[in-house]
C-alpha atoms as one frame of an Amber mdcrd trajectory, in Angstrom:
protein
   0.020  -0.027  -0.052   2.974   2.388   0.478   3.526   2.141  -3.365  -0.055
   3.215  -3.880   0.093   6.063  -1.288   3.460   7.347  -2.630   2.042   7.481
  -6.139  -1.134   9.281  -4.994   0.923  11.974  -3.225   3.016  12.837  -6.226
   3.582  16.579  -6.944   1.235  16.736  -9.948  -2.233  18.153 -10.518  -4.587
  15.490  -8.856  -7.116  15.736 -11.710  -4.446  14.525 -14.093  -3.210  11.667
 -11.809  -4.839   8.304 -11.804  -3.461   5.384  -9.741  -4.146   1.765 -10.830
  -3.122  -1.292  -8.854  -3.044  -4.747 -10.554  -3.758  -7.611  -8.294  -3.186
 -10.739 -10.259  -4.116 -13.043  -7.346  -7.473 -11.478  -6.917  -6.972 -11.222
  -3.145  -9.685  -9.643  -1.052  -7.001  -8.502   1.415  -5.487  -6.291  -1.285
  -8.684  -4.840  -2.257  -9.488  -4.027   1.377  -6.038  -2.558   1.772  -6.766
  -0.288  -1.139  -9.965   1.005   0.570  -8.042   1.576   3.788  -5.302   3.408
   1.799  -7.972   5.601   0.315  -9.203   6.608   3.753  -5.684   7.238   4.973
  -4.843   9.357   1.949  -7.240  12.138   3.040  -4.712  12.771   5.868  -1.490
  11.905   4.093  -1.942  13.767   0.761  -2.635  17.213   2.329   0.267  16.808
   4.720   2.636  16.064   1.879   1.376  18.979  -0.186   1.383  21.393   2.659
   4.904  20.732   3.831   6.479  19.875   0.436   7.331  16.268   1.536   9.660
  14.589  -1.027   9.507  10.967   0.097   5.752  10.315  -0.194   5.732   6.696
   1.081   4.716   6.957   4.681   6.552   3.873   5.887   9.828   5.140   4.436
   9.190   8.663   5.603   8.522   7.904   9.165  11.165   5.095   9.435  13.842
   7.363   8.137  12.738  10.223  10.310  12.985  12.586   7.447  11.814  16.206
   8.078  11.375  17.173   4.405   9.528  20.188   5.592  12.684  21.567   7.090
  14.358  21.385   3.689  11.457  23.037   1.867  10.401  26.450   3.374  11.673
  26.014   6.899   8.670  24.157   8.270  10.191  23.013  11.414   8.050  24.616
  14.151   5.771  23.049  16.762   2.798  23.106  14.205   4.660  20.892  11.697
   5.895  18.534  14.481   2.479  18.179  15.990   0.786  17.492  12.602   3.533
  14.990  11.787   2.836  13.171  14.957  -0.854  13.208  14.272  -0.316  11.727
  10.818   1.920   9.097  12.185  -0.724   8.028  14.556  -3.186   7.812  11.671
  -0.683   5.717   9.758  -0.163   3.286  12.653  -3.989   2.920  12.780  -3.964
   2.291   9.021  -1.279  -0.432   9.279  -3.124  -2.040  12.213  -6.405  -2.164
  10.114  -4.655  -3.599   7.083  -2.939  -6.237   9.256  -6.172  -7.231  10.986
  -7.904  -7.680   7.589  -5.043  -9.860   6.516  -5.380 -12.060   9.602  -9.059
 -12.667   8.975  -8.140 -14.390   5.802  -8.919 -14.336   2.114 -11.947 -16.315
   0.967 -10.591 -16.233  -2.512  -7.029 -17.336  -1.721  -7.565 -20.776  -3.212
  -8.553 -19.312  -6.625  -5.717 -17.051  -7.391  -5.309 -18.731 -10.850  -9.012
 -19.146 -11.419 -11.131 -16.049 -10.720 -13.361 -13.494 -12.388 -12.462  -9.995
 -13.083 -12.774  -7.322 -10.389 -12.644  -3.657 -11.306 -13.393  -1.193  -8.507
 -12.854   2.575  -8.611 -12.252   3.174  -4.920 -13.333   6.726  -5.007 -16.848
   5.926  -5.991 -17.487   2.698  -4.107 -15.826   3.597  -0.784 -18.236   4.841
   1.855 -17.695   5.844   5.471 -20.261   6.904   8.005 -18.787   9.148  10.673
 -15.634   9.774   8.625 -17.370  10.445   5.332 -15.345  11.710   2.432 -16.735
  15.011   1.085 -17.081  15.509  -2.691 -14.800  18.452  -2.798 -12.113  16.419
  -0.972 -12.431  13.645  -3.431 -11.764  16.052  -6.243  -8.446  17.002  -4.723
  -7.369  13.301  -4.752  -6.316  11.106  -7.724  -8.485   8.428  -8.938  -7.657
   5.112  -7.271  -8.621   1.935  -9.137  -8.253  -1.751  -8.195  -7.901  -4.047
 -11.129  -7.878  -7.865 -10.898  -8.119  -9.474 -14.316  -9.958 -12.647 -15.049
  -7.715 -15.778 -14.938  -8.589 -19.250 -16.011  -6.342 -22.286 -16.117  -7.341
 -22.995 -19.679  -6.344 -19.545 -20.833  -2.673 -18.183 -21.059  -2.292 -15.135
 -18.800   1.124 -14.039 -20.145   2.511 -13.130 -16.745   3.461  -9.517 -15.943
   3.031  -8.328 -19.607  -0.585  -9.578 -19.637  -1.384  -7.826 -16.405   0.205
  -4.576 -17.839  -1.927  -4.848 -21.039  -5.139  -5.122 -18.932  -4.066  -2.083
 -17.055  -3.470  -0.271 -20.424  -6.969  -1.071 -21.617  -8.711  -0.304 -18.295
  -6.987   3.019 -17.971  -7.788   3.999 -21.459 -11.573   3.857 -20.943 -11.486
   5.272 -17.299  -8.901   8.048 -17.540  -6.921   7.793 -20.755  -3.948   9.734
 -19.528  -1.310  10.220 -22.344   1.570   9.127 -20.037   1.968   6.103 -17.776
   4.264   5.513 -14.890   5.169   1.785 -14.349   5.937   1.097 -10.771   6.466
  -2.382  -9.107   4.869  -3.208  -5.778   8.198  -3.185  -3.948   9.101   0.270
  -5.076   7.899   3.645  -3.857   8.243   7.340  -4.910  11.225   8.894  -3.148
  10.803  12.333  -4.819   7.432  13.700  -5.504   8.699  15.622  -8.551   9.501
  12.689 -10.728   6.616  13.213 -12.992   7.507  16.776 -13.596  11.027  15.787
 -14.393   9.901  13.166 -16.838   7.512  15.753 -18.452  10.534  18.006 -19.097
  11.617  15.388 -21.588   8.208  14.320 -22.879   7.248  17.965 -23.575  10.603
  18.988 -25.098   9.613  20.068 -28.649  12.961  18.775 -29.990  12.451  15.174
 -28.965   8.792  14.840 -27.863   7.534  13.512 -31.219   9.911  10.442 -31.095
  10.319   9.973 -27.341   8.697   6.786 -26.113   9.694   6.723 -22.449  11.895
   8.282 -19.720  13.634   5.587 -17.658  14.831   6.259 -14.118  17.304   3.865
 -12.490  16.314   1.319  -9.978  17.773   2.123  -6.529  17.265   0.263  -3.318
  16.917   1.326   0.303  17.777  -2.034   1.870  21.208  -2.709   0.246  24.048
  -3.055   2.785  27.409  -1.274   2.292  29.061  -4.566   1.359  26.308  -5.579
  -1.030  27.576  -9.284  -1.264  25.036 -10.193  -3.915  25.495  -7.134  -6.090
  21.871  -6.367  -5.634  22.305  -2.733  -6.671  22.877  -3.821 -10.240  25.609
  -1.344 -10.555  26.997  -2.385 -13.946  23.580  -1.854 -15.676  22.317   1.339
 -14.171  25.572   3.090 -13.612  27.583   2.060 -16.725  25.538   0.354 -19.485
  22.405   2.480 -19.357  24.415   5.674 -19.493  26.213   4.468 -22.563  22.995
   3.442 -24.172  21.531   6.806 -23.542  23.915   8.256 -26.186  22.772   5.737
 -28.808  19.016   6.076 -28.571  18.339   5.150 -25.044  18.085   2.230 -22.715
  15.390  -0.509 -22.825  12.390  -0.470 -20.562  13.748  -1.576 -17.195  10.852
  -3.169 -15.378   9.828  -0.252 -13.191  10.345   3.494 -12.778   9.548   4.584
 -16.335   7.246   7.136 -17.785   5.998   5.879 -21.018   3.940   7.506 -23.727
   0.583   5.625 -24.235   0.554   6.222 -27.925   3.948   4.484 -28.309   2.477
   1.163 -27.335  -0.251   1.281 -30.058   0.413   4.039 -32.607   1.602   1.870
 -35.449  -1.463  -0.427 -35.174  -3.720   2.653 -35.201  -2.152   4.044 -38.415
  -2.234   0.642 -40.093  -5.848  -0.102 -39.189  -8.340   1.659 -41.358 -12.016
   0.815 -40.815 -13.806  -0.316 -37.724 -13.514  -4.055 -38.552  -9.661  -3.703
 -38.697  -9.547  -1.764 -35.501 -11.573  -4.621 -33.800  -9.179  -7.261 -35.221
  -6.291  -5.354 -33.868  -7.471  -4.079 -30.448 -10.486  -6.273 -29.639 -14.193
  -5.891 -29.526 -14.498  -2.985 -27.046 -15.966   0.029 -28.714 -15.090   2.178
 -25.766 -11.354   1.299 -26.030 -11.358   1.935 -29.719 -12.988   5.283 -29.162
 -10.358   6.195 -26.602  -7.572   5.601 -29.075  -8.689   8.816 -31.040  -8.414
  10.912 -27.929  -4.881   9.980 -26.734  -3.424  13.113 -28.082  -6.250  15.431
 -27.164  -5.518  16.617 -23.631  -8.231  19.289 -23.763 -10.850  16.583 -23.831
  -8.852  14.157 -21.577 -10.208  15.109 -18.230 -13.740  16.486 -19.020 -15.210
  13.284 -17.496 -13.469  11.148 -14.872 -14.454   7.491 -14.806 -17.179   7.410
 -17.407 -16.660   3.760 -18.334 -19.547   1.313 -17.979 -19.035  -1.683 -15.651
 -19.706  -4.186 -18.382 -17.045  -2.463 -20.511 -14.370  -2.753 -17.830 -15.271
  -6.370 -17.200 -14.944  -7.088 -20.904 -11.552  -5.501 -21.150 -10.258  -7.534
 -18.195 -11.556 -10.909 -19.388  -9.098 -13.585 -20.122 -10.429 -14.228 -23.682
 -10.446 -10.600 -24.775  -7.106 -10.696 -26.616  -8.013 -13.812 -28.656  -7.603
 -13.103 -32.349  -6.135  -9.596 -31.729  -2.655  -8.120 -31.927  -2.289  -7.682
 -28.244   1.189  -8.812 -27.156   2.278  -9.184 -30.706   2.214  -5.631 -32.072
   0.046  -3.777 -29.458   0.826  -3.070 -25.866   3.627  -4.831 -23.863   4.813
  -7.767 -25.950   4.626 -11.456 -25.113   7.098 -14.236 -26.013   9.466 -13.503
 -23.226   9.237 -13.283 -19.435  11.371 -10.152 -19.669   8.615  -8.130 -21.302
  10.354  -4.877 -20.460  13.411  -5.686 -22.478  11.429  -7.162 -25.402   9.003
  -4.308 -25.547  11.793  -1.673 -25.312  13.607  -3.458 -28.243  10.496  -3.280
 -30.383   9.881   0.376 -29.636  13.436   1.307 -30.663  13.005  -0.749 -33.836
  10.016   1.249 -34.590  11.981   4.519 -34.520  11.151   5.560 -30.953  13.913
   6.780 -28.604  14.222   6.727 -24.898  15.892   8.871 -22.347  17.874   7.779
 -19.159  17.313  10.345 -16.333  19.501   9.815 -13.156  19.189  12.758 -10.956
  21.156  13.109  -7.725  18.226  12.319  -5.514  16.663   8.800  -6.303  13.275
   9.261  -7.716  12.164   5.770  -6.788  13.454   3.412  -4.080  12.671  -0.291
  -3.591  13.736  -3.461  -1.954  16.622  -5.402  -3.651  17.259  -9.070  -3.113
  19.021  -9.813   0.167  19.498 -13.520  -0.011  21.130 -15.933  -2.453  17.978
 -17.882  -3.217  15.954 -14.926  -4.394  18.958 -13.606  -6.320  19.589 -16.779
  -8.237  15.852 -17.330  -8.944  15.642 -13.795 -10.189  18.767 -14.248 -12.350
  17.439 -17.442 -13.765  14.207 -15.816 -14.812  16.006 -12.895 -16.459  18.469
 -15.186 -18.227  15.597 -17.351 -19.498  13.708 -14.375 -20.885  16.746 -12.809
 -22.478  17.757 -16.141 -24.249  14.073 -16.425 -25.326  14.649 -13.295 -27.416
  18.188 -14.425 -28.565  16.995 -17.728 -30.076  13.826 -16.274 -31.710  13.344
 -14.434 -35.006  13.741 -11.263 -32.954  17.404 -11.887 -32.273  18.772  -8.246
 -32.191  21.650  -9.206 -34.541  19.090 -10.608 -37.093  15.993  -8.472 -36.622
  17.653  -5.317 -35.329  20.017  -4.156 -38.247  17.018  -3.651 -40.597  14.998
  -1.805 -38.013  17.217   0.227 -35.734  18.765   3.536 -36.656  22.247   2.603
 -35.575  24.063  -0.784 -35.528  25.715   0.067 -32.239  22.365   0.264 -30.507
  21.510  -2.962 -32.086  24.721  -4.408 -30.611  23.729  -3.119 -27.120  20.529
  -5.136 -27.265  22.315  -8.154 -28.687  24.691  -8.115 -25.822  22.056  -8.224
 -23.281  20.321 -11.037 -25.068  23.275 -13.233 -25.449  25.334 -12.682 -22.397
  23.622 -15.548 -20.476  24.802 -18.025 -23.094  28.340 -16.651 -23.427  28.759
 -16.218 -19.677  27.793 -19.809 -18.693  29.737 -21.392 -21.553  32.910 -19.335
 -20.786  32.699 -19.755 -16.983  32.056 -23.523 -17.168  35.087 -23.823 -19.483
  37.240 -21.516 -17.282  36.326 -23.542 -14.205  36.822 -27.006 -15.654  38.979
 -27.429 -18.757  42.362 -26.002 -17.349  41.653 -27.910 -14.082  41.089 -31.317
 -15.804  44.011 -30.874 -18.002  46.128 -29.904 -14.895  44.974 -33.104 -13.091
  45.963 -35.205 -16.126  49.283 -33.400 -16.641  48.330 -31.727 -19.848  49.723
 -28.079 -20.329  47.363 -25.760 -22.005  49.185 -22.339 -21.760  52.743 -21.059
 -22.456  55.165 -21.583 -19.716  56.425 -18.608 -17.801  59.741 -18.399 -19.621
  57.824 -18.233 -23.006  57.308 -14.870 -24.571  53.591 -15.513 -25.252  53.075
 -15.835 -21.391  52.894 -12.034 -21.378  49.996 -11.986 -23.862  47.814 -14.199
 -21.629  48.838 -12.224 -18.459  48.019  -8.976 -20.312  44.547 -10.259 -21.257
  43.702 -11.266 -17.733  45.079  -8.075 -16.148  43.616  -5.731 -18.628  40.064
  -7.080 -18.348  40.110  -7.131 -14.557  41.712  -3.664 -14.527  38.945  -2.288
 -16.801  36.341  -3.811 -14.528  38.081  -2.423 -11.333  38.271   1.017 -13.043
  34.512   1.083 -13.762  33.663   0.039 -10.228  35.863   2.707  -8.711  34.711
   5.377 -11.176  31.060   4.836 -10.303  31.740   5.468  -6.635  32.169   1.827
  -5.391  35.070   0.282  -3.686  37.573  -2.626  -4.143  35.423  -4.795  -2.019
  32.452  -4.322  -4.400  34.713  -5.311  -7.272  35.502  -8.613  -5.429  31.738
  -9.129  -4.769  30.951  -8.521  -8.424  33.547 -10.965  -9.579  32.307 -13.570
  -7.174  28.578 -13.106  -8.008  29.402 -13.090 -11.779  30.978 -16.638 -11.334
  28.115 -17.870  -9.124  25.444 -16.675 -11.546  27.204 -17.895 -14.606  27.477
 -21.502 -13.505  23.938 -21.581 -12.142  21.393 -18.879 -13.206  22.773 -18.306
 -16.696  23.073 -22.027 -17.285  19.560 -22.896 -16.020  18.041 -19.876 -17.684
  19.522 -20.746 -21.076  18.585 -24.365 -20.761  14.963 -23.392 -19.843  14.777
 -21.123 -22.912  15.943 -23.858 -25.277  13.570 -26.333 -23.684  10.682 -23.950
 -24.240  11.782 -23.436 -27.785  11.688 -27.252 -28.369   8.315 -27.539 -26.727
   9.633 -29.645 -23.846   8.173 -27.435 -21.205   5.846 -24.362 -20.751   6.802
 -20.833 -19.840   6.877 -20.082 -16.089   7.238 -17.059 -13.916   8.433 -17.211
 -10.395   8.342 -13.828  -8.570  10.950 -13.062  -5.930   9.992 -13.095  -2.227
   8.960  -9.604  -1.125   9.093 -10.466   2.662  12.470 -10.493   4.392  13.416
 -13.330   6.644  14.875 -11.840   9.838  17.898 -14.298  10.174  18.712 -14.117
   6.523  18.619 -10.304   6.710  20.885 -10.382   9.665  23.503 -12.503   7.865
  23.190 -10.260   4.718  23.900  -7.181   6.892  26.873  -8.873   8.352  28.270
  -9.679   4.948  27.788 -13.483   5.345  26.424 -15.617   2.563  23.204 -17.457
   3.169  23.200 -20.733   1.291  19.530 -21.639   2.079  18.653 -22.257  -1.555
  17.871 -25.178  -3.989  20.409 -27.934  -4.370  20.098 -27.143  -8.082  21.971
 -23.997  -7.423  24.285 -25.317  -4.674  25.595 -28.520  -6.292  27.230 -26.919
  -9.428  28.861 -24.250  -7.373  30.167 -26.565  -4.611  31.293 -29.167  -7.109
  33.296 -26.774  -9.237  34.944 -25.336  -6.094  35.917 -28.885  -4.971  37.315
 -29.550  -8.442  39.385 -26.390  -8.308  40.600 -27.121  -4.839  41.722 -30.660
  -5.921  43.420 -29.408  -9.046  45.218 -26.511  -7.103  46.596 -29.091  -4.652
  47.730 -31.426  -7.394  49.299 -28.419  -9.277  51.253 -27.311  -6.241  52.359
 -30.877  -5.706  53.488 -31.217  -9.270  55.370 -27.960  -9.040  57.249 -29.050
  -5.890  57.935 -32.644  -6.552  58.050 -32.831 -10.471  59.231 -29.261 -11.198
  56.375 -28.470 -13.562  55.456 -25.103 -11.930  57.001 -23.118 -14.825  54.995
 -25.173 -17.381  51.795 -25.231 -15.395  51.846 -21.931 -13.694  48.758 -20.458
 -15.418  46.818 -23.696 -14.810  47.736 -23.546 -11.158  46.932 -19.818 -10.927
  43.354 -20.314 -12.378  42.029 -22.585  -9.735  43.866 -20.485  -7.079  41.946
 -17.493  -8.352  38.589 -19.398  -8.377  39.231 -20.568  -4.850  40.054 -17.053
  -3.502  37.032 -15.518  -5.183  34.707 -18.257  -3.886  35.996 -18.472  -0.399
  32.419 -17.989   1.089  31.511 -21.322  -0.490  34.536 -23.039   1.188  33.672
 -21.351   4.410  30.054 -22.552   4.115  31.314 -25.992   3.405  33.959 -26.563
   5.999  33.866 -23.867   8.734  30.384 -22.471   9.365  27.739 -24.517  11.250
  24.885 -21.973  11.256  21.548 -22.397   9.441  22.867 -20.526   6.422  25.832
 -22.868   5.820  26.012 -25.521   3.163  24.600 -28.878   4.386  26.913 -31.874
   4.618  24.650 -33.814   2.292  25.171 -31.137  -0.441  28.945 -31.289   0.030
  28.947 -34.989  -0.252  26.847 -34.971  -3.403  28.912 -32.198  -4.913  32.090
 -34.207  -4.199  30.619 -37.151  -6.030  29.663 -34.936  -8.967  33.190 -33.549
  -9.095  34.548 -37.112  -9.073  32.304 -38.154 -11.833  33.101 -35.026 -13.743
  36.888 -35.712 -13.416  36.441 -39.244 -14.545  34.633 -38.441 -17.779  36.866
 -35.416 -18.311  39.928 -37.660 -18.040  38.498 -39.963 -20.654  38.199 -36.940
 -23.015  41.543 -35.383 -22.338  43.573 -38.500 -22.081
């Protein structure tokens, strides 16, 4: 509910602000929470407006103890403090009410994948007795709409992209705002002026006609200084996206973007001529088709708020509405990949649209990053699978992009994102196994130290790592973060990128259906404690643990054998690089060794996993020896 409240309190004319919440589970507790949020908003919104509160999420505002009023106009007197305390009491009552509703239970909890559509405009349906909301007060608050689309087991729902397209249709017939902010449920507005900042780009006459969306970076409020899981996604938001911004802009990045409504359906509008073609493209809703002609007419946009008929909104949220239409293919957010943001952004750029990356000093949005290994690897697997879905389809950026995108460099940016899971898992598995197996069998792969070509291999290794270290330091991070990124890169490459790539190929071959596993949004206290201490938590699936542990065991064995060969046989000069590689792997993955051999807490690696991994390493060595002998 903090996400909803923070969006409602944005510094923007309330008659032009409409907040929609998509509840794919159709949970009654969420709908009740929305109603409670609407009641609390009559206290929270005026407070934010009166004192110029920047962080408009009440939980974050009160937890951090921010006195934004002091920073904006000098509101620091007793009146401000008194009202702040009063609002805090109201917020605590609001939280208590929501919590009590959650404890009562959800009568529809067993039908989260099989339920009818529920569309409710909270402003109209909410009713209080003693605490009635006056009509003039309601006018000063944004529309608040709850949307739960129909879901049936027999109908594909297309995960997040399907939910976004339902929101796109519902918002078109209810409010039809020309610009849309996409915000995930674990994010909140940290600066109330983000909409105005985005409009500076969208209304710029030099780029407005071709600008599809403004992307703000994802930043997180729960990341520790150590950031052992690289949850801040530094490489993407601090390096890559800034580079892409000079080539046509970054892709849609899941959340924190202001997208132009017309960019998601303009080409289909122009291609469709008569009413029959429009229906074939956009579906049978006359109200929605009528709204398409009013997207770029702001003078008519807000004459009537919420004039949609209930039957029309139910139709637009039905699971069969998109059958036989171009939704998800050419219209709206695209299907075909679980990373609908990347896929949709790629198609927008292929159609000639551009995007802008805006990274102001104060974070515009803050959220919760992954703080345990399990969520991190599950998330990485999902992203890898979605990216490889695109890479092995007809929309591969290197095949589809050159004929559509203005510059080949921009095309290469998208290709790098789509292909890196495959390249990383292949290269890391080779890096962690082939030199080691050859070392165990006495087969030299690299030039000996006395050979001139030894300098070439050393230069490649040092230059690549120096470049990465420079990027880390240049973006304000530390040497420790560089070590963490190297470590996590190895862990993800041998697990998430491997499984994600395999998953994509299996879907392509028809061996399994697409799936979407959202990361956990609730923190475990013990896991969070270990995370803040900089200690890895290995409470994750054996599918993730066994490859990591097995490769570490293989590298430990090869390093010991390599040192023994150097001491007793005198082959250190010949095998130096092959001895150094497992040493480097061991050093970078010391937390795994610690979890296997030293730690005994709940977050350590179970003995059974260590034994299974040792057996896997032995089998791997046996078959590897047959190949390399």
